PDB file of C-alpha atoms and ligand atoms in Angstrom:
ATOM      1  CA  UNK A   1      50.296 -37.296 -16.958  1.00 62.00           C
ATOM      2  CA  UNK A   2      53.534 -35.278 -17.076  1.00 70.00           C
ATOM      3  CA  UNK A   3      53.365 -31.556 -17.855  1.00 69.00           C
ATOM      4  CA  UNK A   4      55.115 -32.162 -21.174  1.00 85.00           C
ATOM      5  CA  UNK A   5      52.611 -34.802 -22.170  1.00 86.00           C
ATOM      6  CA  UNK A   6      49.751 -32.422 -21.331  1.00 89.00           C
ATOM      7  CA  UNK A   7      51.380 -29.684 -23.446  1.00 93.00           C
ATOM      8  CA  UNK A   8      51.979 -32.077 -26.335  1.00 95.00           C
ATOM      9  CA  UNK A   9      48.345 -33.198 -26.020  1.00 95.00           C
ATOM     10  CA  UNK A  10      47.068 -29.638 -26.290  1.00 95.00           C
ATOM     11  CA  UNK A  11      49.193 -29.103 -29.396  1.00 97.00           C
ATOM     12  CA  UNK A  12      47.941 -32.335 -30.974  1.00 98.00           C
ATOM     13  CA  UNK A  13      44.310 -31.472 -30.136  1.00 97.00           C
ATOM     14  CA  UNK A  14      44.825 -28.120 -31.842  1.00 98.00           C
ATOM     15  CA  UNK A  15      46.154 -29.881 -34.956  1.00 98.00           C
ATOM     16  CA  UNK A  16      43.446 -32.562 -35.058  1.00 98.00           C
ATOM     17  CA  UNK A  17      40.564 -30.184 -34.298  1.00 98.00           C
ATOM     18  CA  UNK A  18      41.418 -26.734 -35.539  1.00 98.00           C
ATOM     19  CA  UNK A  19      44.576 -25.963 -37.526  1.00 98.00           C
ATOM     20  CA  UNK A  20      46.154 -29.111 -39.034  1.00 98.00           C
ATOM     21  CA  UNK A  21      47.932 -26.966 -41.640  1.00 98.00           C
ATOM     22  CA  UNK A  22      50.136 -25.412 -38.933  1.00 97.00           C
ATOM     23  CA  UNK A  23      52.235 -28.568 -38.938  1.00 97.00           C
ATOM     24  CA  UNK A  24      51.348 -29.770 -42.436  1.00 98.00           C
ATOM     25  CA  UNK A  25      49.030 -32.461 -41.064  1.00 98.00           C
ATOM     26  CA  UNK A  26      46.460 -33.762 -43.540  1.00 98.00           C
ATOM     27  CA  UNK A  27      43.033 -34.780 -42.222  1.00 98.00           C
ATOM     28  CA  UNK A  28      40.731 -36.839 -44.426  1.00 98.00           C
ATOM     29  CA  UNK A  29      36.996 -36.085 -44.790  1.00 98.00           C
ATOM     30  CA  UNK A  30      36.272 -37.890 -41.524  1.00 98.00           C
ATOM     31  CA  UNK A  31      39.040 -36.259 -39.505  1.00 98.00           C
ATOM     32  CA  UNK A  32      41.534 -39.147 -39.628  1.00 98.00           C
ATOM     33  CA  UNK A  33      45.264 -38.763 -40.067  1.00 98.00           C
ATOM     34  CA  UNK A  34      48.140 -41.238 -40.255  1.00 98.00           C
ATOM     35  CA  UNK A  35      49.674 -41.979 -36.818  1.00 98.00           C
ATOM     36  CA  UNK A  36      53.291 -42.268 -38.039  1.00 97.00           C
ATOM     37  CA  UNK A  37      52.964 -39.087 -40.079  1.00 98.00           C
ATOM     38  CA  UNK A  38      51.462 -37.202 -37.113  1.00 98.00           C
ATOM     39  CA  UNK A  39      54.368 -38.262 -34.848  1.00 97.00           C
ATOM     40  CA  UNK A  40      56.792 -37.003 -37.520  1.00 97.00           C
ATOM     41  CA  UNK A  41      54.956 -33.673 -37.980  1.00 97.00           C
ATOM     42  CA  UNK A  42      54.829 -33.070 -34.212  1.00 96.00           C
ATOM     43  CA  UNK A  43      58.517 -33.981 -33.666  1.00 94.00           C
ATOM     44  CA  UNK A  44      60.003 -30.473 -34.171  1.00 94.00           C
ATOM     45  CA  UNK A  45      58.044 -29.432 -31.071  1.00 95.00           C
ATOM     46  CA  UNK A  46      57.513 -32.619 -29.056  1.00 95.00           C
ATOM     47  CA  UNK A  47      59.208 -36.031 -29.158  1.00 94.00           C
ATOM     48  CA  UNK A  48      56.264 -38.393 -28.839  1.00 94.00           C
ATOM     49  CA  UNK A  49      55.771 -42.113 -29.303  1.00 95.00           C
ATOM     50  CA  UNK A  50      52.757 -44.145 -30.332  1.00 95.00           C
ATOM     51  CA  UNK A  51      52.396 -45.280 -26.719  1.00 94.00           C
ATOM     52  CA  UNK A  52      52.281 -41.646 -25.564  1.00 94.00           C
ATOM     53  CA  UNK A  53      49.548 -40.948 -28.131  1.00 95.00           C
ATOM     54  CA  UNK A  54      47.511 -43.791 -26.624  1.00 95.00           C
ATOM     55  CA  UNK A  55      48.007 -42.323 -23.165  1.00 92.00           C
ATOM     56  CA  UNK A  56      46.817 -38.904 -24.356  1.00 92.00           C
ATOM     57  CA  UNK A  57      43.887 -40.392 -26.252  1.00 94.00           C
ATOM     58  CA  UNK A  58      42.483 -42.107 -23.193  1.00 93.00           C
ATOM     59  CA  UNK A  59      43.299 -39.474 -20.556  1.00 87.00           C
ATOM     60  CA  UNK A  60      41.867 -40.115 -17.068  1.00 84.00           C
ATOM     61  CA  UNK A  61      39.462 -37.162 -17.277  1.00 83.00           C
ATOM     62  CA  UNK A  62      38.149 -37.756 -20.799  1.00 88.00           C
ATOM     63  CA  UNK A  63      38.787 -39.633 -24.028  1.00 94.00           C
ATOM     64  CA  UNK A  64      40.045 -37.203 -26.675  1.00 95.00           C
ATOM     65  CA  UNK A  65      41.220 -39.260 -29.676  1.00 97.00           C
ATOM     66  CA  UNK A  66      40.368 -42.586 -31.216  1.00 97.00           C
ATOM     67  CA  UNK A  67      42.388 -45.019 -33.327  1.00 97.00           C
ATOM     68  CA  UNK A  68      41.279 -46.891 -36.420  1.00 97.00           C
ATOM     69  CA  UNK A  69      40.868 -50.657 -36.035  1.00 96.00           C
ATOM     70  CA  UNK A  70      44.310 -51.356 -37.499  1.00 97.00           C
ATOM     71  CA  UNK A  71      45.816 -48.689 -35.231  1.00 96.00           C
ATOM     72  CA  UNK A  72      47.317 -46.803 -38.156  1.00 97.00           C
ATOM     73  CA  UNK A  73      45.059 -43.765 -38.048  1.00 98.00           C
ATOM     74  CA  UNK A  74      44.017 -41.344 -35.325  1.00 98.00           C
ATOM     75  CA  UNK A  75      41.379 -38.608 -35.024  1.00 98.00           C
ATOM     76  CA  UNK A  76      39.948 -36.296 -32.369  1.00 98.00           C
ATOM     77  CA  UNK A  77      36.555 -37.523 -31.125  1.00 97.00           C
ATOM     78  CA  UNK A  78      34.998 -34.110 -30.397  1.00 97.00           C
ATOM     79  CA  UNK A  79      35.768 -30.407 -30.382  1.00 97.00           C
ATOM     80  CA  UNK A  80      36.379 -29.795 -34.097  1.00 98.00           C
ATOM     81  CA  UNK A  81      36.192 -26.421 -35.750  1.00 98.00           C
ATOM     82  CA  UNK A  82      37.489 -27.877 -39.046  1.00 97.00           C
ATOM     83  CA  UNK A  83      34.695 -29.118 -41.245  1.00 95.00           C
ATOM     84  CA  UNK A  84      34.971 -32.890 -41.003  1.00 97.00           C
ATOM     85  CA  UNK A  85      32.161 -35.425 -41.097  1.00 97.00           C
ATOM     86  CA  UNK A  86      32.505 -37.399 -37.871  1.00 96.00           C
ATOM     87  CA  UNK A  87      29.621 -39.713 -38.803  1.00 94.00           C
ATOM     88  CA  UNK A  88      28.156 -39.290 -35.317  1.00 95.00           C
ATOM     89  CA  UNK A  89      25.120 -41.415 -34.555  1.00 91.00           C
ATOM     90  CA  UNK A  90      21.918 -39.549 -33.642  1.00 94.00           C
ATOM     91  CA  UNK A  91      20.731 -40.608 -30.197  1.00 97.00           C
ATOM     92  CA  UNK A  92      18.032 -39.897 -27.616  1.00 98.00           C
ATOM     93  CA  UNK A  93      19.649 -37.754 -24.912  1.00 98.00           C
ATOM     94  CA  UNK A  94      19.006 -38.000 -21.168  1.00 98.00           C
ATOM     95  CA  UNK A  95      16.260 -35.628 -19.890  1.00 98.00           C
ATOM     96  CA  UNK A  96      18.854 -33.193 -18.559  1.00 98.00           C
ATOM     97  CA  UNK A  97      22.334 -32.357 -19.816  1.00 98.00           C
ATOM     98  CA  UNK A  98      24.725 -29.730 -18.432  1.00 98.00           C
ATOM     99  CA  UNK A  99      26.861 -26.985 -19.901  1.00 98.00           C
ATOM    100  CA  UNK A 100      29.636 -25.368 -17.884  1.00 98.00           C
ATOM    101  CA  UNK A 101      30.573 -21.844 -18.836  1.00 98.00           C
ATOM    102  CA  UNK A 102      31.809 -18.551 -17.355  1.00 98.00           C
ATOM    103  CA  UNK A 103      29.534 -16.009 -15.656  1.00 98.00           C
ATOM    104  CA  UNK A 104      30.748 -13.309 -18.070  1.00 98.00           C
ATOM    105  CA  UNK A 105      29.009 -15.151 -20.956  1.00 98.00           C
ATOM    106  CA  UNK A 106      25.725 -15.592 -19.125  1.00 98.00           C
ATOM    107  CA  UNK A 107      23.853 -12.438 -20.256  1.00 98.00           C
ATOM    108  CA  UNK A 108      24.642 -13.159 -23.871  1.00 98.00           C
ATOM    109  CA  UNK A 109      23.740 -16.863 -23.554  1.00 98.00           C
ATOM    110  CA  UNK A 110      20.400 -16.105 -21.866  1.00 98.00           C
ATOM    111  CA  UNK A 111      19.647 -13.714 -24.730  1.00 98.00           C
ATOM    112  CA  UNK A 112      20.851 -15.757 -27.735  1.00 98.00           C
ATOM    113  CA  UNK A 113      20.892 -19.325 -26.439  1.00 98.00           C
ATOM    114  CA  UNK A 114      23.944 -21.573 -26.517  1.00 98.00           C
ATOM    115  CA  UNK A 115      25.726 -21.215 -29.827  1.00 98.00           C
ATOM    116  CA  UNK A 116      28.457 -23.424 -31.228  1.00 97.00           C
ATOM    117  CA  UNK A 117      30.822 -20.447 -31.514  1.00 97.00           C
ATOM    118  CA  UNK A 118      33.965 -21.607 -33.362  1.00 96.00           C
ATOM    119  CA  UNK A 119      33.222 -25.340 -33.052  1.00 97.00           C
ATOM    120  CA  UNK A 120      30.984 -27.563 -35.196  1.00 97.00           C
ATOM    121  CA  UNK A 121      28.603 -28.237 -32.286  1.00 98.00           C
ATOM    122  CA  UNK A 122      27.569 -27.037 -28.842  1.00 98.00           C
ATOM    123  CA  UNK A 123      29.214 -29.441 -26.335  1.00 98.00           C
ATOM    124  CA  UNK A 124      27.116 -30.726 -23.425  1.00 98.00           C
ATOM    125  CA  UNK A 125      27.996 -32.924 -20.458  1.00 97.00           C
ATOM    126  CA  UNK A 126      26.048 -35.751 -18.900  1.00 97.00           C
ATOM    127  CA  UNK A 127      27.380 -34.986 -15.408  1.00 96.00           C
ATOM    128  CA  UNK A 128      27.834 -31.748 -13.488  1.00 97.00           C
ATOM    129  CA  UNK A 129      31.458 -32.689 -12.577  1.00 96.00           C
ATOM    130  CA  UNK A 130      32.418 -32.647 -16.241  1.00 95.00           C
ATOM    131  CA  UNK A 131      30.506 -29.417 -16.902  1.00 97.00           C
ATOM    132  CA  UNK A 132      32.382 -27.915 -13.977  1.00 97.00           C
ATOM    133  CA  UNK A 133      35.831 -28.604 -15.422  1.00 94.00           C
ATOM    134  CA  UNK A 134      34.776 -27.427 -18.897  1.00 95.00           C
ATOM    135  CA  UNK A 135      33.307 -24.192 -17.495  1.00 97.00           C
ATOM    136  CA  UNK A 136      36.208 -23.373 -15.200  1.00 97.00           C
ATOM    137  CA  UNK A 137      38.559 -23.104 -18.177  1.00 95.00           C
ATOM    138  CA  UNK A 138      36.696 -19.932 -19.182  1.00 97.00           C
ATOM    139  CA  UNK A 139      36.543 -18.088 -15.831  1.00 97.00           C
ATOM    140  CA  UNK A 140      34.115 -17.928 -12.909  1.00 97.00           C
ATOM    141  CA  UNK A 141      32.018 -21.063 -13.233  1.00 98.00           C
ATOM    142  CA  UNK A 142      28.298 -21.208 -13.883  1.00 98.00           C
ATOM    143  CA  UNK A 143      26.494 -24.407 -14.840  1.00 98.00           C
ATOM    144  CA  UNK A 144      23.455 -24.388 -17.104  1.00 98.00           C
ATOM    145  CA  UNK A 145      20.846 -27.111 -17.060  1.00 98.00           C
ATOM    146  CA  UNK A 146      19.776 -28.053 -20.579  1.00 98.00           C
ATOM    147  CA  UNK A 147      16.308 -29.581 -21.048  1.00 98.00           C
ATOM    148  CA  UNK A 148      17.587 -32.062 -23.581  1.00 98.00           C
ATOM    149  CA  UNK A 149      14.538 -34.352 -23.340  1.00 98.00           C
ATOM    150  CA  UNK A 150      12.210 -31.470 -24.285  1.00 98.00           C
ATOM    151  CA  UNK A 151      14.530 -30.438 -27.120  1.00 98.00           C
ATOM    152  CA  UNK A 152      14.576 -33.981 -28.477  1.00 98.00           C
ATOM    153  CA  UNK A 153      10.762 -34.265 -28.298  1.00 98.00           C
ATOM    154  CA  UNK A 154      10.618 -30.966 -30.216  1.00 98.00           C
ATOM    155  CA  UNK A 155      12.649 -32.562 -33.004  1.00 98.00           C
ATOM    156  CA  UNK A 156      16.128 -31.239 -32.213  1.00 98.00           C
ATOM    157  CA  UNK A 157      18.865 -33.713 -33.074  1.00 98.00           C
ATOM    158  CA  UNK A 158      21.545 -34.899 -30.607  1.00 98.00           C
ATOM    159  CA  UNK A 159      24.757 -36.793 -31.188  1.00 98.00           C
ATOM    160  CA  UNK A 160      27.124 -38.480 -28.757  1.00 96.00           C
ATOM    161  CA  UNK A 161      30.854 -38.741 -29.171  1.00 95.00           C
ATOM    162  CA  UNK A 162      32.656 -41.902 -28.003  1.00 93.00           C
ATOM    163  CA  UNK A 163      34.098 -39.662 -25.283  1.00 92.00           C
ATOM    164  CA  UNK A 164      30.599 -39.371 -23.791  1.00 94.00           C
ATOM    165  CA  UNK A 165      30.253 -35.702 -24.780  1.00 96.00           C
ATOM    166  CA  UNK A 166      26.792 -34.821 -26.166  1.00 98.00           C
ATOM    167  CA  UNK A 167      26.567 -32.561 -29.203  1.00 98.00           C
ATOM    168  CA  UNK A 168      23.828 -30.465 -30.753  1.00 98.00           C
ATOM    169  CA  UNK A 169      23.621 -27.513 -33.105  1.00 98.00           C
ATOM    170  CA  UNK A 170      22.393 -24.869 -30.683  1.00 98.00           C
ATOM    171  CA  UNK A 171      20.297 -24.604 -27.543  1.00 98.00           C
ATOM    172  CA  UNK A 172      17.471 -22.005 -27.651  1.00 98.00           C
ATOM    173  CA  UNK A 173      16.987 -20.000 -24.433  1.00 98.00           C
ATOM    174  CA  UNK A 174      13.699 -21.712 -23.532  1.00 98.00           C
ATOM    175  CA  UNK A 175      15.547 -24.969 -22.841  1.00 98.00           C
ATOM    176  CA  UNK A 176      18.098 -23.349 -20.500  1.00 98.00           C
ATOM    177  CA  UNK A 177      18.043 -22.907 -16.750  1.00 98.00           C
ATOM    178  CA  UNK A 178      20.843 -21.489 -14.586  1.00 98.00           C
ATOM    179  CA  UNK A 179      21.734 -23.980 -11.849  1.00 96.00           C
ATOM    180  CA  UNK A 180      21.332 -22.649  -8.357  1.00 82.00           C
ATOM    181  CA  UNK A 181      18.748 -20.052  -9.398  1.00 70.00           C
TER     182      UNK A 181
HETATM  183  C1  LIG B   1      30.214 -19.883 -24.783  1.00 95.52           C
HETATM  184  C2  LIG B   1      36.757 -29.314 -24.405  1.00 95.52           C
HETATM  185  C3  LIG B   1      28.331 -15.964 -25.399  1.00 95.52           C
HETATM  186  C4  LIG B   1      30.170 -21.283 -24.252  1.00 95.52           C
HETATM  187  C5  LIG B   1      35.680 -29.317 -23.355  1.00 95.52           C
HETATM  188  C6  LIG B   1      31.658 -21.539 -24.025  1.00 95.52           C
HETATM  189  C7  LIG B   1      34.403 -29.469 -24.145  1.00 95.52           C
HETATM  190  C8  LIG B   1      28.523 -18.231 -25.594  1.00 95.52           C
HETATM  191  C9  LIG B   1      32.325 -20.715 -25.121  1.00 95.52           C
HETATM  192  C10 LIG B   1      34.768 -28.936 -25.491  1.00 95.52           C
HETATM  193  C11 LIG B   1      27.296 -18.301 -26.296  1.00 95.52           C
HETATM  194  C12 LIG B   1      32.862 -21.548 -26.252  1.00 95.52           C
HETATM  195  C13 LIG B   1      34.025 -27.663 -25.788  1.00 95.52           C
HETATM  196  C14 LIG B   1      26.599 -17.092 -26.519  1.00 95.52           C
HETATM  197  C15 LIG B   1      28.061 -20.303 -26.104  1.00 95.52           C
HETATM  198  N1  LIG B   1      27.145 -15.955 -26.056  1.00 95.52           N
HETATM  199  N2  LIG B   1      29.032 -17.073 -25.145  1.00 95.52           N
HETATM  200  N3  LIG B   1      25.419 -17.057 -27.172  1.00 95.52           N
HETATM  201  N4  LIG B   1      27.049 -19.594 -26.598  1.00 95.52           N
HETATM  202  N5  LIG B   1      28.968 -19.501 -25.494  1.00 95.52           N
HETATM  203  O1  LIG B   1      35.771 -23.958 -25.832  1.00 95.52           O
HETATM  204  O2  LIG B   1      31.837 -26.045 -24.507  1.00 95.52           O
HETATM  205  O3  LIG B   1      38.746 -31.030 -22.835  1.00 95.52           O
HETATM  206  O4  LIG B   1      34.308 -23.557 -27.882  1.00 95.52           O
HETATM  207  O5  LIG B   1      29.431 -21.359 -23.043  1.00 95.52           O
HETATM  208  O6  LIG B   1      35.885 -30.311 -22.414  1.00 95.52           O
HETATM  209  O7  LIG B   1      33.725 -24.704 -23.418  1.00 95.52           O
HETATM  210  O8  LIG B   1      39.554 -30.051 -24.965  1.00 95.52           O
HETATM  211  O9  LIG B   1      33.329 -24.697 -25.931  1.00 95.52           O
HETATM  212  O10 LIG B   1      32.054 -21.087 -22.759  1.00 95.52           O
HETATM  213  O11 LIG B   1      33.920 -30.756 -24.234  1.00 95.52           O
HETATM  214  O12 LIG B   1      38.733 -32.428 -24.892  1.00 95.52           O
HETATM  215  O13 LIG B   1      31.318 -19.856 -25.645  1.00 95.52           O
HETATM  216  O14 LIG B   1      36.165 -28.702 -25.472  1.00 95.52           O
HETATM  217  O15 LIG B   1      37.163 -30.600 -24.711  1.00 95.52           O
HETATM  218  O16 LIG B   1      33.981 -22.261 -25.775  1.00 95.52           O
HETATM  219  O17 LIG B   1      34.237 -26.704 -24.755  1.00 95.52           O
HETATM  220  P1  LIG B   1      34.433 -23.605 -26.417  1.00 95.52           P
HETATM  221  P2  LIG B   1      33.225 -25.506 -24.551  1.00 95.52           P
HETATM  222  P3  LIG B   1      38.636 -31.072 -24.318  1.00 95.52           P
END
């Protein structure tokens, strides 16, 4: 993807997940907004087309947006801090999930557990490669193993986004293990 498309994608993710009001974008209760209207609202900053939105939605590293069946609406599939009801399905997670983070957060995480911070959920990865790229964004990488199977058997609910990202409300310390320790 071109640098401009990546930048436009980051801006659109910000609007669809965190601050729609910055460009006057209206999200409905389930996080959807009108595609044509979004293109118009983004146009002072980035000239984008519907085709470009599709390219950003299904980026090679990860799906980030989805389109309604008629193609007229778009929403982010994970990562929200705005309170929208994504109607995620509850699912049985794999035994182990991964969370990539920065070493500077480790003491706090091993004291308080993984918290959702500004987002609606804690985000977990099914594969270490994905956890690696998520963690690196924050600094020196450390990967945590999450005993998702044990959590699920203890009654903790998991959801999965269509992007393959697993979501839960928080991960208590007893289900965490630092990889490589
Ligand atoms: C850390 C992207 C101190 C947590 C990614 C993380 C992901 C704590 C940071 C998605 C803590 C929050 C989400 C505690 C958690 N003390 N630090 N108790 N609990 N943290 O960005 O998971 O690529 O909100 O480890 O790929 O990094 O944009 O969450 O480092 O799927 O589509 O607090 O966003 O999706 O950071 O990323 P974030 P995240 P896209």
